[in-house]
Short mmCIF file of C-alpha atoms in Angstrom, two decimals:
data_model
loop_
_atom_site.label_atom_id
_atom_site.label_comp_id
_atom_site.label_asym_id
_atom_site.label_seq_id
_atom_site.Cartn_x
_atom_site.Cartn_y
_atom_site.Cartn_z
CA MET A 1 42.94 135.19 188.15
CA ASP A 2 43.98 131.55 187.93
CA MET A 3 47.66 131.90 188.74
CA GLU A 4 48.37 128.34 187.63
CA MET A 5 47.15 128.88 184.06
CA VAL A 6 49.81 128.95 181.36
CA TYR A 7 48.71 130.81 178.23
CA VAL A 8 49.99 128.94 175.15
CA VAL A 9 49.85 131.43 172.30
CA GLY A 10 51.36 132.24 168.93
CA HIS A 11 52.12 135.56 167.27
CA LYS A 12 49.91 138.45 166.25
CA ASN A 13 48.33 138.26 162.80
CA PRO A 14 48.28 134.50 163.29
CA ASP A 15 48.78 132.10 160.44
CA THR A 16 47.61 128.50 160.55
CA ASP A 17 50.84 127.11 162.00
CA SER A 18 50.75 129.65 164.84
CA VAL A 19 47.23 128.72 165.96
CA VAL A 20 47.36 124.94 165.55
CA SER A 21 50.75 124.57 167.22
CA ALA A 22 49.36 126.37 170.29
CA VAL A 23 46.47 123.90 170.41
CA GLY A 24 48.75 120.92 169.84
CA TYR A 25 51.26 121.92 172.51
CA ALA A 26 48.58 122.74 175.10
CA ALA A 27 46.99 119.33 174.51
CA LEU A 28 50.33 117.68 175.23
CA LYS A 29 50.83 119.47 178.55
CA PRO A 30 48.91 119.36 181.87
CA GLU A 31 45.46 120.93 182.04
CA GLU A 32 46.76 124.30 183.31
CA TYR A 33 48.22 124.85 179.81
CA VAL A 34 45.48 126.48 177.74
CA ALA A 35 45.69 127.39 174.04
CA PHE A 36 44.87 130.88 172.79
CA ARG A 37 45.22 132.82 169.54
CA ALA A 38 46.69 136.32 169.24
CA GLY A 39 44.37 137.61 166.53
CA GLU A 40 41.56 136.75 164.17
CA PRO A 41 42.03 133.46 162.31
CA ASN A 42 42.21 133.53 158.53
CA ASP A 43 39.98 131.43 156.29
CA GLU A 44 42.62 128.75 155.87
CA THR A 45 42.91 128.38 159.64
CA LEU A 46 39.14 128.18 160.02
CA GLU A 47 39.08 125.50 157.33
CA VAL A 48 41.55 123.23 159.10
CA PHE A 49 39.68 123.55 162.40
CA GLN A 50 36.45 122.69 160.61
CA LEU A 51 38.08 119.65 159.03
CA ALA A 52 39.39 118.61 162.44
CA GLY A 53 35.93 118.99 163.93
CA THR A 54 36.87 121.42 166.69
CA ASP A 55 36.71 125.13 167.52
CA VAL A 56 39.49 127.68 167.23
CA PRO A 57 40.97 128.67 170.61
CA PRO A 58 39.81 131.88 172.32
CA LEU A 59 41.38 135.26 171.63
CA LEU A 60 44.12 136.60 173.92
CA SER A 61 44.46 140.33 173.31
CA SER A 62 46.85 141.18 176.14
CA LEU A 63 49.06 139.67 178.81
CA ARG A 64 48.98 142.81 180.91
CA LEU A 65 47.68 142.46 184.43
CA THR A 66 44.30 144.08 184.90
CA ALA A 67 42.22 144.97 187.91
CA LEU A 68 40.05 141.94 187.22
CA ASP A 69 43.11 139.66 187.16
CA MET A 70 44.21 140.84 190.60
CA SER A 71 40.77 141.09 192.18
CA LYS A 72 39.39 138.73 194.80
CA GLN A 73 35.99 137.11 194.67
CA LEU A 74 34.14 137.81 197.91
CA THR A 75 30.89 136.80 199.53
CA SER A 76 28.41 139.66 199.24
CA LEU A 77 25.36 140.77 201.21
CA ASP A 78 22.25 142.69 200.27
CA GLU A 79 21.43 146.02 201.85
CA LYS A 80 18.94 144.45 204.30
CA ALA A 81 21.56 142.18 205.84
CA THR A 82 22.09 142.83 209.56
CA PHE A 83 25.17 143.97 211.40
CA LEU A 84 25.18 140.52 212.99
CA GLU A 85 25.39 138.83 209.59
CA ALA A 86 28.03 141.31 208.48
CA SER A 87 30.15 140.88 211.61
CA LYS A 88 30.18 137.10 211.19
CA LEU A 89 31.20 137.45 207.54
CA LEU A 90 33.90 139.99 208.43
CA GLU A 91 35.58 137.29 210.50
CA LYS A 92 36.34 135.59 207.15
CA GLN A 93 36.99 138.59 204.87
CA LYS A 94 38.09 142.15 205.43
CA VAL A 95 35.42 143.88 203.41
CA ILE A 96 31.92 143.07 202.21
CA PRO A 97 30.45 144.19 198.88
CA VAL A 98 26.78 145.14 199.19
CA LEU A 99 24.92 144.19 196.01
CA LYS A 100 21.48 144.40 194.49
CA SER A 101 20.94 142.22 191.41
CA ASP A 102 24.75 141.94 191.06
CA LYS A 103 25.07 145.75 191.00
CA LEU A 104 27.33 147.41 193.58
CA LEU A 105 25.53 149.56 196.16
CA GLY A 106 28.51 150.05 198.47
CA ILE A 107 31.10 148.31 200.65
CA VAL A 108 31.20 147.63 204.39
CA THR A 109 34.16 147.11 206.72
CA GLU A 110 34.44 146.57 210.49
CA LYS A 111 35.29 150.24 210.78
CA ASP A 112 32.00 151.17 209.12
CA LEU A 113 30.00 149.02 211.55
CA PHE A 114 31.88 150.37 214.56
CA ARG A 115 31.32 153.95 213.43
CA VAL A 116 27.55 153.49 213.47
CA ILE A 117 27.47 151.57 216.76
CA GLN A 118 29.79 154.07 218.44
CA LYS A 119 27.59 156.95 217.32
CA GLU A 120 24.51 155.25 218.74
CA LEU A 121 26.22 154.45 222.05
CA PHE A 122 27.19 158.05 222.68
CA GLU A 123 23.88 159.56 221.65
CA GLU A 124 21.68 160.63 224.57
CA GLU A 125 18.61 159.31 222.81
CA VAL A 126 19.03 156.51 220.29
CA THR A 127 16.31 155.67 217.80
CA VAL A 128 16.17 152.18 216.35
CA ARG A 129 14.18 150.89 213.42
CA LEU A 130 13.77 147.13 213.33
CA GLU A 131 12.19 145.39 210.36
CA PRO A 132 10.33 142.22 211.46
CA GLU A 133 12.45 139.87 209.34
CA VAL A 134 15.63 141.62 210.50
CA LEU A 135 14.66 141.38 214.18
CA ILE A 136 13.92 137.66 213.94
CA LYS A 137 17.25 137.02 212.15
CA THR A 138 19.16 138.88 214.86
CA ILE A 139 17.46 138.17 218.18
CA PRO A 140 16.21 134.62 218.83
CA GLY A 141 12.54 134.84 219.69
CA ARG A 142 9.04 135.33 218.31
CA PHE A 143 6.39 137.97 217.79
CA LEU A 144 3.43 137.67 220.16
CA THR A 145 1.44 140.21 218.14
CA PRO A 146 1.21 140.54 214.35
CA PRO A 147 4.74 141.38 213.06
CA ARG A 148 5.27 145.08 212.40
CA VAL A 149 8.19 147.48 212.07
CA ILE A 150 9.46 148.47 215.51
CA GLU A 151 10.73 152.04 215.59
CA GLY A 152 11.50 154.05 218.69
CA VAL A 153 13.88 154.85 221.54
CA PRO A 154 15.06 151.76 223.47
CA LEU A 155 14.43 151.83 227.23
CA VAL A 156 15.33 149.11 229.73
CA LEU A 157 12.90 148.93 232.65
CA ALA A 158 14.14 147.47 235.93
CA SER A 159 13.22 150.35 238.25
CA SER A 160 10.28 151.01 240.54
CA THR A 161 6.82 151.73 239.25
CA GLU A 162 7.16 155.37 240.24
CA THR A 163 10.50 155.83 238.48
CA ALA A 164 9.25 153.98 235.45
CA GLY A 165 6.22 156.21 235.31
CA ASN A 166 8.50 159.22 235.08
CA ARG A 167 10.79 157.71 232.45
CA VAL A 168 8.47 155.99 230.01
CA ARG A 169 7.49 157.93 226.89
CA SER A 170 5.20 157.02 224.01
CA ASN A 171 8.14 156.70 221.59
CA ASN A 172 9.87 154.04 223.68
CA VAL A 173 10.72 150.48 222.73
CA VAL A 174 10.71 148.90 226.17
CA ILE A 175 12.97 145.96 227.07
CA MET A 176 12.04 144.22 230.33
CA GLY A 177 11.80 140.94 232.19
CA ASP A 178 8.91 139.80 234.37
CA ARG A 179 7.93 143.25 235.66
CA TRP A 180 4.23 142.67 235.08
CA ASP A 181 3.51 145.46 237.55
CA LEU A 182 4.77 147.97 234.98
CA LEU A 183 2.31 146.97 232.26
CA PRO A 184 -0.28 149.59 233.30
CA VAL A 185 2.37 152.29 232.79
CA LEU A 186 3.19 150.98 229.33
CA LEU A 187 -0.48 150.83 228.39
CA LYS A 188 -1.05 154.34 229.70
CA ARG A 189 1.87 155.77 227.72
CA ARG A 190 1.02 153.60 224.67
CA VAL A 191 4.66 152.77 223.99
CA ARG A 192 5.73 151.65 220.52
CA ALA A 193 6.76 148.12 221.48
CA VAL A 194 7.63 145.83 224.36
CA ILE A 195 10.36 143.21 224.14
CA PHE A 196 10.14 140.64 226.93
CA THR A 197 13.41 138.82 227.68
CA MET A 198 14.28 135.26 228.79
CA GLY A 199 11.43 133.87 226.65
CA LEU A 200 8.78 135.43 228.86
CA SER A 201 5.33 136.35 227.66
CA PRO A 202 2.46 138.20 229.37
CA SER A 203 -0.81 136.62 230.35
CA GLU A 204 -3.45 136.18 227.72
CA ASN A 205 -5.41 139.11 229.16
CA ASP A 206 -2.37 141.41 229.31
CA LEU A 207 -1.37 140.47 225.77
CA GLU A 208 -4.86 141.28 224.56
CA GLN A 209 -4.68 144.72 226.17
CA LEU A 210 -1.26 145.40 224.67
CA THR A 211 -2.52 144.33 221.25
CA ASP A 212 -5.61 146.52 221.51
CA ALA A 213 -3.37 149.45 222.43
CA GLY A 214 -1.42 148.96 219.17
CA ILE A 215 1.76 147.96 220.98
CA VAL A 216 4.02 145.45 219.21
CA VAL A 217 5.05 142.62 221.53
CA PHE A 218 8.11 140.42 220.98
CA SER A 219 9.54 137.71 223.23
CA SER A 220 13.34 137.32 223.18
CA SER A 221 14.89 133.99 224.15
CA LEU A 222 17.92 135.82 225.56
CA HIS A 223 18.40 137.59 228.85
CA THR A 224 18.15 141.37 228.96
CA TYR A 225 21.83 142.23 228.42
CA ASN A 226 22.24 140.08 225.33
CA THR A 227 18.91 141.26 223.95
CA ILE A 228 20.07 144.89 224.18
CA ARG A 229 23.48 144.02 222.75
CA LEU A 230 22.01 142.24 219.75
CA MET A 231 19.47 144.99 219.20
CA PHE A 232 22.34 147.16 217.99
CA MET A 233 23.39 144.32 215.69
CA ALA A 234 19.96 144.45 214.06
CA PHE A 235 20.88 147.56 212.13
CA THR A 236 21.13 146.89 208.38
CA VAL A 237 24.32 147.29 206.39
CA LYS A 238 22.54 149.97 204.37
CA GLU A 239 23.01 152.26 207.38
CA ALA A 240 26.76 151.71 207.51
CA MET A 241 28.00 151.04 203.98
CA ASN A 242 30.25 153.38 202.05
CA VAL A 243 28.12 154.26 199.04
CA ASN A 244 30.87 156.18 197.22
CA PRO A 245 33.95 153.95 197.11
CA VAL A 246 36.59 154.63 194.48
CA THR A 247 35.92 152.00 191.84
CA VAL A 248 38.05 150.70 188.99
CA SER A 249 37.25 149.11 185.66
CA PRO A 250 38.01 145.40 185.08
CA GLN A 251 40.35 146.39 182.21
CA ASP A 252 42.38 149.00 184.13
CA GLY A 253 46.10 148.19 183.97
CA LEU A 254 48.75 148.02 186.67
CA ASP A 255 50.33 151.43 185.98
CA PHE A 256 46.96 153.19 186.12
CA LEU A 257 46.00 151.37 189.30
CA ARG A 258 49.22 152.38 191.03
CA ARG A 259 48.71 156.03 190.10
CA LEU A 260 45.13 155.85 191.32
CA SER A 261 46.17 154.31 194.63
CA ASN A 262 48.66 157.14 195.18
CA LEU A 263 45.92 159.68 194.49
CA HIS A 264 43.30 158.00 196.67
CA ARG A 265 44.81 156.41 199.74
CA HIS A 266 42.14 153.78 200.11
CA ARG A 267 42.71 150.13 201.00
CA TYR A 268 39.96 148.69 198.84
CA PHE A 269 38.88 149.32 195.26
CA PRO A 270 35.76 147.54 193.96
CA VAL A 271 36.10 146.31 190.37
CA VAL A 272 32.95 147.37 188.55
CA GLU A 273 31.68 147.17 184.97
CA GLU A 274 30.24 150.24 183.24
CA ASP A 275 26.72 149.06 184.09
CA GLY A 276 27.60 148.80 187.79
CA SER A 277 28.04 145.02 187.85
CA PHE A 278 30.45 143.97 190.59
CA ARG A 279 33.34 141.77 189.40
CA GLY A 280 35.63 141.59 192.43
CA LEU A 281 37.64 143.59 194.94
CA LEU A 282 41.17 144.90 194.57
CA GLU A 283 43.27 145.51 197.68
CA LEU A 284 46.01 148.12 197.87
CA ALA A 285 48.41 145.43 199.09
CA ASP A 286 47.89 143.52 195.83
CA LEU A 287 49.60 146.31 193.89
CA ALA A 288 52.87 146.07 195.81
CA SER A 289 53.82 142.58 194.60
CA PRO A 290 51.39 141.76 191.80
CA PRO A 291 51.25 138.28 190.29
CA ARG A 292 52.43 137.65 186.72
CA LYS A 293 50.62 135.81 183.99
CA LYS A 294 52.45 132.75 182.70
CA VAL A 295 52.89 132.35 178.96
CA PHE A 296 54.41 129.77 176.62
CA LEU A 297 55.27 131.19 173.19
CA VAL A 298 54.81 129.14 170.03
CA ASP A 299 55.85 129.98 166.46
CA HIS A 300 57.57 133.23 167.47
CA ASN A 301 60.10 134.60 169.92
CA GLU A 302 60.30 138.32 169.12
CA PRO A 303 58.54 140.78 171.46
CA GLY A 304 57.32 142.85 168.52
CA GLN A 305 55.28 139.90 167.25
CA ALA A 306 53.98 138.85 170.65
CA VAL A 307 50.73 139.60 172.42
CA ASP A 308 50.71 143.02 174.08
CA GLY A 309 52.01 143.06 177.64
CA LEU A 310 54.58 140.29 177.20
CA GLN A 311 57.03 142.33 179.31
CA GLU A 312 54.70 141.97 182.31
CA ALA A 313 54.36 138.19 181.93
CA GLN A 314 56.51 135.27 183.02
CA VAL A 315 57.67 133.38 179.94
CA MET A 316 57.66 129.66 180.68
CA GLY A 317 59.13 128.52 177.38
CA ILE A 318 59.37 128.87 173.61
CA ILE A 319 58.90 126.42 170.76
CA ASP A 320 59.61 127.95 167.37
CA HIS A 321 61.23 127.44 163.97
CA HIS A 322 62.31 131.04 163.35
CA ARG A 323 65.61 132.72 164.11
CA LEU A 324 66.20 133.77 167.71
CA GLY A 325 65.47 137.47 168.04
CA ALA A 326 66.39 140.02 170.69
CA PHE A 327 64.61 138.32 173.55
CA THR A 328 65.50 138.00 177.24
CA THR A 329 63.84 136.30 180.20
CA ASP A 330 64.17 136.78 183.96
CA GLU A 331 64.70 133.08 184.59
CA PRO A 332 65.97 130.05 182.65
CA VAL A 333 63.21 128.67 180.42
CA LYS A 334 62.65 125.73 178.12
CA ILE A 335 63.47 126.74 174.54
CA ILE A 336 63.04 124.58 171.45
CA ILE A 337 64.11 126.45 168.32
CA GLU A 338 65.18 124.46 165.27
CA PRO A 339 65.45 125.26 161.55
CA VAL A 340 62.53 123.21 160.29
CA GLY A 341 59.58 124.07 158.07
CA SER A 342 56.94 124.60 160.74
CA THR A 343 56.41 124.84 164.47
CA SER A 344 53.79 122.11 164.07
CA THR A 345 56.67 119.80 163.14
CA LEU A 346 58.41 120.45 166.45
CA VAL A 347 55.22 120.11 168.46
CA ALA A 348 54.44 116.76 166.83
CA ARG A 349 57.96 115.55 167.54
CA GLU A 350 57.41 116.31 171.24
CA TYR A 351 54.57 113.79 171.19
CA LEU A 352 56.97 111.19 169.79
CA ARG A 353 59.67 112.04 172.31
CA GLN A 354 57.25 111.71 175.21
CA ASN A 355 55.44 108.70 173.73
CA ALA A 356 52.22 110.66 174.25
CA HIS A 357 48.83 109.84 172.78
CA MET A 358 47.76 112.15 169.95
CA THR A 359 44.10 112.48 169.02
CA ARG A 360 42.99 112.54 165.38
CA GLN A 361 41.87 116.14 165.89
CA VAL A 362 45.33 117.24 167.00
CA ALA A 363 46.98 115.22 164.21
CA THR A 364 44.76 116.91 161.60
CA LEU A 365 45.48 120.36 163.02
CA LEU A 366 49.24 119.86 163.17
CA LEU A 367 49.31 118.37 159.68
CA GLY A 368 47.44 121.45 158.50
CA GLY A 369 50.01 123.73 160.13
CA LEU A 370 52.88 121.79 158.60
CA VAL A 371 51.28 121.75 155.13
CA SER A 372 50.51 125.47 155.34
CA ASP A 373 54.00 126.58 156.36
CA THR A 374 55.94 124.22 154.06
CA LEU A 375 53.58 124.68 151.09
CA ASN A 376 52.83 120.97 151.28
CA LEU A 377 56.54 120.14 151.61
CA GLN A 378 57.45 122.22 148.52
CA SER A 379 59.01 125.21 150.33
CA VAL A 380 62.77 125.66 150.54
CA THR A 381 62.34 125.60 154.31
CA THR A 382 61.23 121.95 154.21
CA THR A 383 63.58 119.55 156.00
CA PRO A 384 63.76 115.75 156.21
CA LEU A 385 62.21 116.02 159.67
CA ASP A 386 59.19 117.80 158.18
CA VAL A 387 58.77 114.98 155.68
CA ASP A 388 58.97 112.31 158.39
CA ILE A 389 56.58 114.15 160.71
CA ALA A 390 54.15 114.77 157.84
CA GLN A 391 53.97 111.02 157.27
CA PHE A 392 53.47 110.39 160.99
CA LEU A 393 50.64 112.95 161.15
CA GLU A 394 48.99 111.80 157.92
CA GLU A 395 48.64 108.29 159.35
CA ARG A 396 46.62 109.76 162.22
CA SER A 397 44.80 112.58 160.43
CA PHE A 398 41.16 112.63 159.36
CA LEU A 399 42.21 113.03 155.70
CA PRO A 400 45.27 112.57 153.43
CA ARG A 401 47.93 115.27 153.25
CA ASP A 402 47.38 116.22 149.60
CA GLU A 403 43.63 116.50 150.06
CA LEU A 404 44.14 118.61 153.16
CA ALA A 405 46.61 120.86 151.30
CA SER A 406 44.16 121.32 148.43
CA ARG A 407 41.38 122.33 150.82
CA LEU A 408 43.58 124.77 152.72
CA PHE A 409 45.10 126.47 149.67
CA HIS A 410 41.67 126.83 148.06
CA ALA A 411 40.43 128.56 151.22
CA ARG A 412 43.47 130.84 151.08
CA VAL A 413 42.77 131.94 147.50
CA GLN A 414 39.07 132.49 148.09
CA ALA A 415 39.77 134.60 151.17
CA VAL A 416 42.04 136.95 149.26
CA LEU A 417 39.64 137.34 146.35
CA ARG A 418 36.72 137.99 148.68
CA ASP A 419 38.38 140.22 151.27
CA PRO A 420 41.56 142.21 150.49
CA SER A 421 42.21 142.67 154.23
CA ALA A 422 43.25 139.00 154.26
CA LEU A 423 46.37 140.09 152.39
CA THR A 424 47.95 141.25 155.65
CA LYS A 425 46.85 138.41 157.89
CA ASP A 426 50.42 137.13 157.76
CA PHE A 427 52.25 140.38 158.52
CA LYS A 428 55.40 140.67 160.62
CA LEU A 429 57.47 143.59 161.87
CA PHE A 430 61.27 143.74 161.83
CA THR A 431 63.95 146.28 162.65
CA PHE A 432 67.17 146.06 160.65
CA GLY A 433 69.70 148.48 162.04
CA LYS A 434 67.68 151.70 162.14
CA VAL A 435 65.27 150.64 159.41
CA ARG A 436 61.76 149.56 160.45
CA VAL A 437 60.36 147.06 157.96
CA GLY A 438 57.01 145.29 157.73
CA ILE A 439 56.67 142.18 155.56
CA ALA A 440 53.37 140.59 154.56
CA GLN A 441 53.15 137.38 152.57
CA ILE A 442 50.52 135.29 150.92
CA GLU A 443 51.31 131.95 149.31
CA ILE A 444 48.75 130.77 146.77
CA PRO A 445 48.69 128.57 143.68
CA GLY A 446 48.89 130.67 140.52
CA GLY A 447 49.80 133.78 142.48
CA SER A 448 51.58 135.41 139.53
CA SER A 449 48.47 135.27 137.36
CA LEU A 450 46.42 136.97 140.08
CA ALA A 451 48.81 139.92 140.43
CA PRO A 452 47.03 142.30 137.99
CA VAL A 453 43.66 141.99 139.76
CA MET A 454 45.23 142.18 143.20
CA ARG A 455 47.64 145.09 142.67
CA ASP A 456 45.30 147.89 143.79
CA ALA A 457 44.20 145.98 146.87
CA ILE A 458 47.80 145.20 147.81
CA GLU A 459 48.80 148.85 147.43
CA LYS A 460 45.88 149.98 149.59
CA VAL A 461 46.46 147.63 152.53
CA MET A 462 50.23 148.02 152.52
CA THR A 463 50.07 151.82 152.36
CA GLU A 464 47.80 151.68 155.40
CA LYS A 465 50.30 149.45 157.19
CA LEU A 466 53.12 151.80 156.23
CA GLU A 467 51.41 154.70 157.98
CA LYS A 468 49.88 152.83 160.91
CA GLU A 469 53.09 151.00 161.88
CA ARG A 470 55.34 153.98 161.01
CA LEU A 471 57.46 151.88 158.70
CA ASP A 472 60.39 152.93 156.58
CA LEU A 473 59.69 150.12 154.14
CA ALA A 474 56.68 147.88 153.61
CA LEU A 475 57.15 144.72 151.55
CA PHE A 476 54.49 142.38 150.21
CA MET A 477 55.39 138.89 148.99
CA LEU A 478 52.91 137.45 146.50
CA THR A 479 54.32 133.93 146.43
CA ASP A 480 53.27 131.56 143.66
CA ILE A 481 53.26 128.02 145.03
CA THR A 482 53.00 126.57 141.53
CA GLN A 483 55.86 128.55 139.93
CA LYS A 484 57.95 128.65 143.15
CA GLY A 485 58.69 132.34 142.90
CA THR A 486 57.61 135.63 144.48
CA LEU A 487 56.42 138.94 143.09
CA LEU A 488 57.80 141.40 145.64
CA PHE A 489 55.99 144.73 146.15
CA ALA A 490 57.84 147.62 147.83
CA PHE A 491 56.19 150.66 149.45
CA GLY A 492 57.63 153.62 151.31
CA GLN A 493 61.37 154.23 150.96
CA ARG A 494 61.65 152.14 147.82
CA HIS A 495 65.33 152.96 147.38
CA ILE A 496 66.05 150.60 150.29
CA ALA A 497 64.57 147.69 148.34
CA GLN A 498 66.46 148.81 145.23
CA MET A 499 69.71 148.71 147.20
CA VAL A 500 69.05 145.34 148.86
CA TRP A 501 68.03 143.47 145.70
CA ALA A 502 69.99 145.57 143.21
CA LYS A 503 66.87 145.87 141.06
CA PRO A 504 65.01 148.97 139.82
CA PHE A 505 61.51 148.24 141.20
CA LYS A 506 60.24 150.57 138.44
CA ASP A 507 56.56 149.97 139.09
CA GLY A 508 57.16 149.09 142.71
CA THR A 509 57.53 145.37 142.04
CA GLU A 510 60.16 142.81 141.12
CA TYR A 511 59.75 139.12 140.41
CA LEU A 512 62.18 136.98 142.41
CA PRO A 513 62.42 133.46 140.96
CA SER A 514 62.97 130.61 143.41
CA VAL A 515 62.24 132.93 146.34
CA VAL A 516 59.37 131.61 148.46
CA SER A 517 60.48 132.02 152.07
CA ARG A 518 60.35 135.23 154.07
CA LYS A 519 62.29 133.63 156.90
CA LYS A 520 65.11 132.05 154.88
CA GLN A 521 65.37 134.23 151.79
CA ILE A 522 64.02 137.72 152.51
CA VAL A 523 64.85 138.45 156.15
CA PRO A 524 68.48 137.19 156.05
CA LEU A 525 69.25 139.37 153.02
CA LEU A 526 67.75 142.45 154.67
CA GLU A 527 69.76 141.72 157.80
CA GLN A 528 72.95 141.27 155.82
CA ILE A 529 72.58 144.57 153.97
CA LEU A 530 70.88 146.77 156.59
CA GLY A 531 72.14 145.37 159.88
CA GLY A 532 70.96 143.12 162.71
CA ASN A 533 67.29 142.51 163.34
CA GLY A 534 66.46 143.84 166.82
#
């Protein structure tokens, strides 16, 4: 995981202001600040990005630490790599993943290599199998006969001819210097192979006899001791690797990993995809003091609206235009929260404060966010600062404010008519006292006239939200931008809405003239009647 990255992200069920303000703020900051979105963009958001000529930021579904986040990227070897190659690599890293076509075959540590070598050293009769390419990689030298697998029991010859004659067997791989007097014994026994040391080679006649006898001949550039020593380093990692390590999935979270480490007291856990693809290695020590993802929140400051796993992340700052909710941080952070019409307004002002260059793409995006949240400066939430910033952005945007507003609101209407699920794209959760409330809103021109054809769809999606989010009350605001009023739908414990607005809600709806803002006109009233929003 890139520990320097700061995730700049808005709230779940993102509206246009939430997404574009993340992009705008990330563009203002150093390159480690990267914009993300916390959900699928609505049609209006897609429209403004298309008009700006750029792509929407990538999805961030969670801030929780995962095995992949904490894993290390290591140099790997294939199963035919030698102990010599492995030992050199183990000087740089504690464990080696053994891969084939990026799939994990096993892992190797120094302990694994030592276990094999120790076993061979204490065996009375050791059998080695040396592939030609492995032998050449391990012991400097050359084949004097056609290369072939060497397999047999190593035997060092430095004794008399008589003693050698008693010791040599046909399954031997003989290591010797210039004891040419012993060649008749080797030919008689038809040993598997002869490895001459110190770069020696037999005479042409002797080599011909050895070749005819089917004996593999190799000349090592090293002296006898080092040749023998490196012979044991010519084993392949396949012979030593742990083929059944406890693996974890890239998406496994910190709590699960800690439980797993308590159950299996291993030091290393390979991170592996379902298809066996190796993604990294997790060490037990990493779980003791895990890193934290860094996040900068835009257009929200309440944990219930944030990306999952916020409690595990380090919040670097907040820029928002909503009320301050029940939110705490471990350390002092930069917070910009002001009662303006959009977060895009505050982001754009930061450019002015820092005298920073703003591209036309960013200007178009931020103007779109401002227009969307302030209903093209017609909302009651609009402030003089919004008006000034709108003019500043319009001068730098790809198209005029009114034309941009027309394009965005048209996309909003078409999305609702085509796909009823768009009705809850802008959905937020609140807790007032002990009452859990969800409020969705859509602001469209001529919203009142569309109510009859949208009623069934609204009831369906809000009833689903009521059950899924375990709400006491679900409210839907069908806000008419033209008439500057809202048809409020109430689902669930309707008597709560009746009490708050002192209206009957006979068919589950009430028209609220001059009410267009959830933040300034709906939420404060609920808080006043029901209790603080926590």
